[in-house]
mmCIF file of C-alpha atoms (C1' of nucleotides) in Angstrom:
data_model
loop_
_atom_site.group_PDB
_atom_site.id
_atom_site.type_symbol
_atom_site.label_atom_id
_atom_site.label_comp_id
_atom_site.label_asym_id
_atom_site.label_seq_id
_atom_site.Cartn_x
_atom_site.Cartn_y
_atom_site.Cartn_z
ATOM 1 C CA UNK A 1 -0.091 -0.087 -0.111
ATOM 2 C CA UNK A 2 1.492 3.453 -0.908
ATOM 3 C CA UNK A 3 2.001 5.117 2.565
ATOM 4 C CA UNK A 4 4.535 7.901 3.081
ATOM 5 C CA UNK A 5 7.898 5.913 2.085
ATOM 6 C CA UNK A 6 6.257 4.662 -1.307
ATOM 7 C CA UNK A 7 4.796 8.067 -2.063
ATOM 8 C CA UNK A 8 7.952 9.920 -1.321
ATOM 9 C CA UNK A 9 9.767 7.688 -3.430
ATOM 10 C CA UNK A 10 7.488 8.126 -6.238
ATOM 11 C CA UNK A 11 7.652 11.785 -5.787
ATOM 12 C CA UNK A 12 11.485 12.193 -6.044
ATOM 13 C CA UNK A 13 11.437 9.960 -9.291
ATOM 14 C CA UNK A 14 8.586 11.747 -10.847
ATOM 15 C CA UNK A 15 10.115 15.185 -9.955
ATOM 16 C CA UNK A 16 13.482 13.906 -11.406
ATOM 17 C CA UNK A 17 11.662 12.943 -14.622
ATOM 18 C CA UNK A 18 8.974 15.532 -15.225
ATOM 19 C CA UNK A 19 10.186 18.906 -14.257
ATOM 20 C CA UNK A 20 10.260 21.203 -17.210
ATOM 21 C CA UNK A 21 7.801 18.828 -19.208
ATOM 22 C CA UNK A 22 4.814 20.295 -20.921
ATOM 23 C CA UNK A 23 1.586 18.574 -21.130
ATOM 24 C CA UNK A 24 0.309 17.915 -24.513
ATOM 25 C CA UNK A 25 -2.813 16.027 -23.697
ATOM 26 C CA UNK A 26 -4.585 13.712 -21.135
ATOM 27 C CA UNK A 27 -6.382 10.453 -21.813
ATOM 28 C CA UNK A 28 -8.911 9.669 -19.373
ATOM 29 C CA UNK A 29 -10.220 5.951 -19.411
ATOM 30 C CA UNK A 30 -11.866 5.914 -16.163
ATOM 31 C CA UNK A 31 -13.928 9.138 -15.664
ATOM 32 C CA UNK A 32 -14.176 8.759 -11.774
ATOM 33 C CA UNK A 33 -10.602 8.976 -11.294
ATOM 34 C CA UNK A 34 -9.728 12.005 -12.860
ATOM 35 C CA UNK A 35 -11.549 15.162 -11.328
ATOM 36 C CA UNK A 36 -11.493 18.098 -13.704
ATOM 37 C CA UNK A 37 -11.368 18.896 -17.186
ATOM 38 C CA UNK A 38 -8.620 17.156 -19.077
ATOM 39 C CA UNK A 39 -8.434 19.165 -21.954
ATOM 40 C CA UNK A 40 -7.598 22.136 -19.947
ATOM 41 C CA UNK A 41 -4.347 20.639 -19.056
ATOM 42 C CA UNK A 42 -2.907 21.214 -22.628
ATOM 43 C CA UNK A 43 0.267 23.694 -22.409
ATOM 44 C CA UNK A 44 0.687 23.358 -18.593
ATOM 45 C CA UNK A 45 4.316 23.124 -17.673
ATOM 46 C CA UNK A 46 5.294 21.119 -14.646
ATOM 47 C CA UNK A 47 7.550 22.978 -12.354
ATOM 48 C CA UNK A 48 7.638 20.789 -9.123
ATOM 49 C CA UNK A 49 6.465 17.680 -7.649
ATOM 50 C CA UNK A 50 5.784 17.679 -3.672
ATOM 51 C CA UNK A 51 4.048 15.452 -1.054
ATOM 52 C CA UNK A 52 1.826 16.076 1.825
ATOM 53 C CA UNK A 53 1.425 12.934 3.807
ATOM 54 C CA UNK A 54 0.318 10.510 1.196
ATOM 55 C CA UNK A 55 -0.547 12.931 -1.335
ATOM 56 C CA UNK A 56 1.133 13.820 -4.297
ATOM 57 C CA UNK A 57 1.134 17.516 -5.516
ATOM 58 C CA UNK A 58 2.337 18.488 -8.969
ATOM 59 C CA UNK A 59 2.627 22.198 -9.533
ATOM 60 C CA UNK A 60 2.383 24.029 -12.755
ATOM 61 C CA UNK A 61 3.972 27.284 -13.885
ATOM 62 C CA UNK A 62 0.497 28.793 -13.887
ATOM 63 C CA UNK A 63 -1.337 28.865 -10.519
ATOM 64 C CA UNK A 64 -2.855 25.167 -11.214
ATOM 65 C CA UNK A 65 -1.721 22.048 -10.617
ATOM 66 C CA UNK A 66 -2.679 18.343 -9.585
ATOM 67 C CA UNK A 67 -3.613 16.588 -6.230
ATOM 68 C CA UNK A 68 -2.822 12.716 -6.809
ATOM 69 C CA UNK A 69 -3.990 9.990 -4.263
ATOM 70 C CA UNK A 70 -2.966 6.444 -4.960
ATOM 71 C CA UNK A 71 -5.022 5.057 -2.405
ATOM 72 C CA UNK A 72 -4.301 1.301 -2.209
ATOM 73 C CA UNK A 73 -3.302 0.068 -5.531
ATOM 74 C CA UNK A 74 -2.346 3.334 -7.466
ATOM 75 C CA UNK A 75 0.925 3.431 -9.345
ATOM 76 C CA UNK A 76 2.386 6.462 -11.298
ATOM 77 C CA UNK A 77 4.877 5.187 -13.738
ATOM 78 C CA UNK A 78 6.789 7.479 -16.210
ATOM 79 C CA UNK A 79 7.741 6.340 -19.546
ATOM 80 C CA UNK A 80 11.606 6.078 -19.706
ATOM 81 C CA UNK A 81 13.978 4.541 -21.844
ATOM 82 C CA UNK A 82 15.052 2.255 -19.035
ATOM 83 C CA UNK A 83 11.468 0.800 -18.885
ATOM 84 C CA UNK A 84 11.394 -1.880 -21.661
ATOM 85 C CA UNK A 85 8.455 -2.152 -24.175
ATOM 86 C CA UNK A 86 7.020 -5.140 -22.631
ATOM 87 C CA UNK A 87 6.701 -3.532 -19.398
ATOM 88 C CA UNK A 88 4.967 -0.712 -20.961
ATOM 89 C CA UNK A 89 2.460 -2.831 -22.461
ATOM 90 C CA UNK A 90 1.878 -4.359 -19.061
ATOM 91 C CA UNK A 91 1.255 -0.818 -17.701
ATOM 92 C CA UNK A 92 -1.045 0.093 -20.584
ATOM 93 C CA UNK A 93 -2.995 -2.897 -20.236
ATOM 94 C CA UNK A 94 -6.582 -2.840 -18.611
ATOM 95 C CA UNK A 95 -5.689 -1.189 -15.149
ATOM 96 C CA UNK A 96 -4.265 1.979 -16.701
ATOM 97 C CA UNK A 97 -6.847 4.479 -15.821
ATOM 98 C CA UNK A 98 -5.313 8.047 -17.199
ATOM 99 C CA UNK A 99 -2.409 8.455 -19.373
ATOM 100 C CA UNK A 100 -0.802 12.049 -19.423
ATOM 101 C CA UNK A 101 0.947 12.817 -22.678
ATOM 102 C CA UNK A 102 3.904 15.199 -22.593
ATOM 103 C CA UNK A 103 4.974 17.211 -25.285
ATOM 104 C CA UNK A 104 8.404 15.349 -25.503
ATOM 105 C CA UNK A 105 6.417 12.289 -26.340
ATOM 106 C CA UNK A 106 6.677 10.712 -23.146
ATOM 107 C CA UNK A 107 3.945 9.488 -21.109
ATOM 108 C CA UNK A 108 2.884 9.258 -17.300
ATOM 109 C CA UNK A 109 0.796 6.222 -16.583
ATOM 110 C CA UNK A 110 -1.829 6.202 -13.869
ATOM 111 C CA UNK A 111 -2.426 2.511 -12.999
ATOM 112 C CA UNK A 112 -4.982 1.358 -10.440
ATOM 113 C CA UNK A 113 -6.443 -2.112 -10.276
ATOM 114 C CA UNK A 114 -9.125 -0.992 -7.462
ATOM 115 C CA UNK A 115 -9.709 2.277 -8.788
ATOM 116 C CA UNK A 116 -9.832 4.108 -5.109
ATOM 117 C CA UNK A 117 -7.112 6.578 -6.373
ATOM 118 C CA UNK A 118 -7.680 9.701 -8.243
ATOM 119 C CA UNK A 119 -6.259 12.775 -10.025
ATOM 120 C CA UNK A 120 -7.861 16.110 -9.202
ATOM 121 C CA UNK A 121 -7.113 19.292 -11.158
ATOM 122 C CA UNK A 122 -6.702 22.247 -8.889
ATOM 123 C CA UNK A 123 -7.333 25.786 -10.385
ATOM 124 C CA UNK A 124 -5.498 27.200 -7.598
ATOM 125 C CA UNK A 125 -3.252 24.687 -6.324
ATOM 126 C CA UNK A 126 -1.715 26.736 -3.295
ATOM 127 C CA UNK A 127 -5.256 27.108 -1.846
ATOM 128 C CA UNK A 128 -6.183 23.568 -2.259
ATOM 129 C CA UNK A 129 -2.804 22.485 -0.487
ATOM 130 C CA UNK A 130 -3.476 24.827 2.244
ATOM 131 C CA UNK A 131 -6.919 23.323 2.730
ATOM 132 C CA UNK A 132 -5.526 19.724 2.505
ATOM 133 C CA UNK A 133 -2.760 20.834 5.256
ATOM 134 C CA UNK A 134 -5.511 21.926 7.639
ATOM 135 C CA UNK A 135 -6.862 18.236 7.540
ATOM 136 C CA UNK A 136 -3.390 16.812 7.971
ATOM 137 C CA UNK A 137 -1.520 16.513 11.223
ATOM 138 C CA UNK A 138 2.184 16.944 11.105
ATOM 139 C CA UNK A 139 4.661 14.090 9.653
ATOM 140 C CA UNK A 140 6.209 11.942 12.298
ATOM 141 C CA UNK A 141 9.552 13.945 11.944
ATOM 142 C CA UNK A 142 7.968 17.118 12.563
ATOM 143 C CA UNK A 143 6.417 16.543 16.089
ATOM 144 C CA UNK A 144 7.915 16.637 19.463
ATOM 145 C CA UNK A 145 7.346 13.812 22.033
ATOM 146 C CA UNK A 146 5.400 16.184 24.255
ATOM 147 C CA UNK A 147 2.840 17.179 21.247
ATOM 148 C CA UNK A 148 2.407 13.525 20.322
ATOM 149 C CA UNK A 149 1.830 12.587 23.854
ATOM 150 C CA UNK A 150 -0.697 15.511 24.120
ATOM 151 C CA UNK A 151 -2.604 14.031 21.191
ATOM 152 C CA UNK A 152 -2.534 10.435 22.586
ATOM 153 C CA UNK A 153 -3.893 11.662 25.985
ATOM 154 C CA UNK A 154 -7.009 13.301 24.385
ATOM 155 C CA UNK A 155 -8.517 10.016 23.158
ATOM 156 C CA UNK A 156 -9.895 6.684 24.193
ATOM 157 C CA UNK A 157 -9.415 5.060 20.643
ATOM 158 C CA UNK A 158 -7.097 2.356 20.106
ATOM 159 C CA UNK A 159 -3.615 3.394 19.877
ATOM 160 C CA UNK A 160 -3.178 1.788 16.227
ATOM 161 C CA UNK A 161 -6.272 3.802 15.019
ATOM 162 C CA UNK A 162 -4.887 6.880 16.326
ATOM 163 C CA UNK A 163 -1.541 6.699 14.498
ATOM 164 C CA UNK A 164 -3.454 5.644 11.213
ATOM 165 C CA UNK A 165 -5.472 8.722 11.797
ATOM 166 C CA UNK A 166 -3.959 11.264 9.041
ATOM 167 C CA UNK A 167 -5.082 14.506 11.109
ATOM 168 C CA UNK A 168 -3.160 13.089 14.088
ATOM 169 C CA UNK A 169 -0.008 12.071 12.043
ATOM 170 C CA UNK A 170 0.293 12.406 8.168
ATOM 171 C CA UNK A 171 1.818 9.632 6.451
ATOM 172 C CA UNK A 172 1.441 6.357 8.349
ATOM 173 C CA UNK A 173 -0.583 3.433 7.001
ATOM 174 C CA UNK A 174 -1.095 -0.165 8.056
ATOM 175 C CA UNK A 175 2.249 -1.754 7.438
ATOM 176 C CA UNK A 176 4.279 0.737 9.129
ATOM 177 C CA UNK A 177 1.867 1.065 11.881
ATOM 178 C CA UNK A 178 2.091 -2.667 12.726
ATOM 179 C CA UNK A 179 5.704 -2.684 12.381
ATOM 180 C CA UNK A 180 6.266 0.385 14.595
ATOM 181 C CA UNK A 181 4.014 -0.839 17.432
ATOM 182 C CA UNK A 182 5.723 -4.183 17.434
ATOM 183 C CA UNK A 183 9.005 -2.145 17.369
ATOM 184 C CA UNK A 184 7.857 -0.212 20.348
ATOM 185 C CA UNK A 185 6.636 -3.176 22.402
ATOM 186 C CA UNK A 186 3.008 -1.769 22.346
ATOM 187 C CA UNK A 187 -0.362 -3.673 21.730
ATOM 188 C CA UNK A 188 -2.162 -2.077 18.679
ATOM 189 C CA UNK A 189 -5.394 -2.272 20.966
ATOM 190 C CA UNK A 190 -4.155 -0.160 23.635
ATOM 191 C CA UNK A 191 -6.164 2.991 24.804
ATOM 192 C CA UNK A 192 -4.251 5.763 23.583
ATOM 193 C CA UNK A 193 -4.504 7.857 26.428
ATOM 194 C CA UNK A 194 -3.040 4.715 28.568
ATOM 195 C CA UNK A 195 0.319 5.089 27.038
ATOM 196 C CA UNK A 196 3.030 6.643 29.389
ATOM 197 C CA UNK A 197 5.202 9.389 28.271
ATOM 198 C CA UNK A 198 8.129 6.957 27.946
ATOM 199 C CA UNK A 199 5.771 4.665 25.516
ATOM 200 C CA UNK A 200 4.576 7.607 23.591
ATOM 201 C CA UNK A 201 8.345 8.624 22.938
ATOM 202 C CA UNK A 202 9.176 5.041 22.115
ATOM 203 C CA UNK A 203 6.491 4.676 19.784
ATOM 204 C CA UNK A 204 7.284 8.197 17.969
ATOM 205 C CA UNK A 205 10.827 7.014 17.617
ATOM 206 C CA UNK A 206 9.846 3.756 16.310
ATOM 207 C CA UNK A 207 7.647 5.149 13.684
ATOM 208 C CA UNK A 208 10.186 7.449 12.324
ATOM 209 C CA UNK A 209 12.486 4.292 12.252
ATOM 210 C CA UNK A 210 10.141 2.062 10.123
ATOM 211 C CA UNK A 211 9.296 4.968 8.103
ATOM 212 C CA UNK A 212 13.260 5.752 7.445
ATOM 213 C CA UNK A 213 13.823 2.112 6.761
ATOM 214 C CA UNK A 214 10.908 2.110 4.320
ATOM 215 C CA UNK A 215 12.465 5.195 2.502
ATOM 216 C CA UNK A 216 15.863 3.748 2.510
ATOM 217 C CA UNK A 217 14.463 0.236 0.910
ATOM 218 C CA UNK A 218 12.494 2.044 -1.686
ATOM 219 C CA UNK A 219 9.233 1.162 0.149
ATOM 220 C CA UNK A 220 7.244 -1.879 0.537
ATOM 221 C CA UNK A 221 6.029 -4.013 -2.760
ATOM 222 C CA UNK A 222 3.930 -6.614 -0.689
ATOM 223 C CA UNK A 223 1.145 -6.734 -3.381
ATOM 224 C CA UNK A 224 1.044 -3.910 -5.963
ATOM 225 C CA UNK A 225 3.211 -1.096 -5.307
ATOM 226 C CA UNK A 226 5.965 -0.045 -7.723
ATOM 227 C CA UNK A 227 7.942 2.867 -8.157
ATOM 228 C CA UNK A 228 7.793 5.603 -11.021
ATOM 229 C CA UNK A 229 10.158 3.385 -12.734
ATOM 230 C CA UNK A 230 7.993 0.342 -12.459
ATOM 231 C CA UNK A 231 10.455 -1.337 -10.055
ATOM 232 C CA UNK A 232 9.606 -2.923 -6.800
ATOM 233 C CA UNK A 233 10.884 -1.434 -3.260
ATOM 234 C CA UNK A 234 12.281 -4.121 -0.931
ATOM 235 C CA UNK A 235 10.836 -3.241 2.686
ATOM 236 C CA UNK A 236 8.568 -6.267 2.254
ATOM 237 C CA UNK A 237 11.699 -8.376 2.804
ATOM 238 C CA UNK A 238 12.299 -6.645 6.164
ATOM 239 C CA UNK A 239 8.529 -6.695 7.512
ATOM 240 C CA UNK A 240 9.081 -7.038 11.375
ATOM 241 C CA UNK A 241 5.504 -8.377 11.960
ATOM 242 C CA UNK A 242 3.269 -7.228 9.106
ATOM 243 C CA UNK A 243 1.388 -10.175 7.607
ATOM 244 C CA UNK A 244 3.527 -12.602 9.426
ATOM 245 C CA UNK A 245 0.632 -14.896 11.003
ATOM 246 C CA UNK A 246 2.165 -17.966 12.577
ATOM 247 C CA UNK A 247 5.614 -16.968 12.448
ATOM 248 C CA UNK A 248 8.065 -16.368 15.399
ATOM 249 C CA UNK A 249 8.372 -13.075 17.018
ATOM 250 C CA UNK A 250 11.855 -11.819 16.222
ATOM 251 C CA UNK A 251 11.883 -10.601 19.891
ATOM 252 C CA UNK A 252 10.766 -13.325 22.067
ATOM 253 C CA UNK A 253 9.910 -16.211 19.602
ATOM 254 C CA UNK A 254 6.425 -16.339 20.660
ATOM 255 C CA UNK A 255 3.958 -17.117 17.603
ATOM 256 C CA UNK A 256 2.464 -13.881 16.180
ATOM 257 C CA UNK A 257 -1.172 -13.384 15.684
ATOM 258 C CA UNK A 258 -3.478 -11.343 13.375
ATOM 259 C CA UNK A 259 -6.085 -9.245 15.456
ATOM 260 C CA UNK A 260 -8.460 -6.744 13.937
ATOM 261 C CA UNK A 261 -8.254 -3.160 15.183
ATOM 262 C CA UNK A 262 -10.565 -0.746 13.644
ATOM 263 C CA UNK A 263 -11.483 -3.173 10.948
ATOM 264 C CA UNK A 264 -7.875 -3.616 9.775
ATOM 265 C CA UNK A 265 -5.707 -6.385 10.189
ATOM 266 C CA UNK A 266 -2.990 -5.942 12.769
ATOM 267 C CA UNK A 267 0.043 -8.266 13.639
ATOM 268 C CA UNK A 268 0.989 -8.442 17.210
ATOM 269 C CA UNK A 269 3.126 -10.588 19.522
ATOM 270 C CA UNK A 270 1.057 -10.899 22.740
ATOM 271 C CA UNK A 271 4.308 -11.971 24.476
ATOM 272 C CA UNK A 272 6.071 -8.704 24.253
ATOM 273 C CA UNK A 273 3.568 -5.982 23.224
ATOM 274 C CA UNK A 274 1.681 -4.782 26.091
ATOM 275 C "C1'" DC B 1 -18.262 16.365 19.847
ATOM 276 C "C1'" DT B 2 -16.219 11.118 19.446
ATOM 277 C "C1'" DG B 3 -15.907 6.711 17.589
ATOM 278 C "C1'" DA B 4 -17.581 2.932 15.013
ATOM 279 C "C1'" DG B 5 -19.058 0.864 10.952
ATOM 280 C "C1'" DA B 6 -20.015 0.932 5.832
ATOM 281 C "C1'" DT B 7 -18.324 2.133 1.325
ATOM 282 C "C1'" DC B 8 -15.944 2.332 -2.712
ATOM 283 C "C1'" DC B 9 -13.270 -1.654 -6.135
ATOM 284 C "C1'" DT B 10 -10.681 -5.853 -7.873
ATOM 285 C "C1'" DG B 11 -8.003 -9.810 -7.619
ATOM 286 C "C1'" DG B 12 -5.736 -13.477 -5.028
ATOM 287 C "C1'" DG B 13 -6.052 -17.444 -2.412
ATOM 288 C "C1'" DG B 14 -8.264 -20.833 0.715
ATOM 289 C "C1'" DG B 15 -11.873 -24.437 1.124
ATOM 290 C "C1'" DC B 16 -14.421 -27.739 -1.096
ATOM 291 C "C1'" DT C 1 -11.704 -27.049 -12.856
ATOM 292 C "C1'" DG C 2 -14.963 -23.975 -10.735
ATOM 293 C "C1'" DC C 3 -17.537 -21.493 -7.463
ATOM 294 C "C1'" DC C 4 -18.019 -19.063 -3.127
ATOM 295 C "C1'" DC C 5 -16.290 -16.223 0.280
ATOM 296 C "C1'" DC C 6 -12.754 -13.972 2.787
ATOM 297 C "C1'" DC C 7 -9.351 -10.594 2.554
ATOM 298 C "C1'" DA C 8 -6.335 -6.411 1.280
ATOM 299 C "C1'" DG C 9 -6.940 -1.065 3.120
ATOM 300 C "C1'" DG C 10 -6.948 5.005 2.558
ATOM 301 C "C1'" DA C 11 -10.112 8.187 3.007
ATOM 302 C "C1'" DT C 12 -14.623 9.731 3.418
ATOM 303 C "C1'" DC C 13 -19.323 9.314 4.454
ATOM 304 C "C1'" DT C 14 -23.276 7.997 7.635
ATOM 305 C "C1'" DC C 15 -25.018 7.328 11.860
ATOM 306 C "C1'" DA C 16 -25.459 6.344 17.089
#
DNA sequence: CTGAGATCCTGGGGGC
DNA sequence: TGCCCCCAGGATCTCA
């Protein structure tokens, strides 16, 4: 699932590939996944690609721009000489929902099996980003232990639901939440307000650590994620507990179990997560 | 106000 | 081989 490390990986690559490119036209194959008038993008020049939480932000030279969310199975892939024809054919297959044609002749593919993701045209991108930021909490690197603890103390919700709440902390998804909670030795079902200062500090440090590890490995390609070059990341090879039902806890050896928290699968060691 | 649950969607996998 | 059902989960919506 594209979470912060996956989206950031795509952002870096997309920025490296498409800044300076001018949009020639947009081919929308799935109406619901493109919000706005595709024809209006002709002539827009891309100047910057940024990110807010799990949202990709594509700036144009004008005040306009795009907000992209990959949701669960979205992929953004840029046509480059490194991507072989066979791979492009694959991306062009039935799950390609939008194709952005660039004046240089290259293409940006928006591929999404489950069609939860979207590209939205914003006539005033900065205003749209400002509104988006109001709904997003800080990224895990940008919050103090004290401020994090303060947020936890305010709610009786399960700690896992709280760290997945984008208005509290932006960028964490199910994979990194499960691994960070294991790393910090905290049971995902714990009431958030019950965490001690020490536990909150440890959890925040664990979240930062797993996200950094995700970034360093190019993200998790557990099922459908690939980067902007169509390549898999490798964080899935270092999952701590995510989707490891029945395997041994790396810390205490007890069998890991899957529990459901907030309707989501969560992997936990009931021996060393309290 | 909070928090829980449904919803959008398709494909993969297990059971029989 | 085929069919059914469960599962995957980010954000948004409804409802208690």
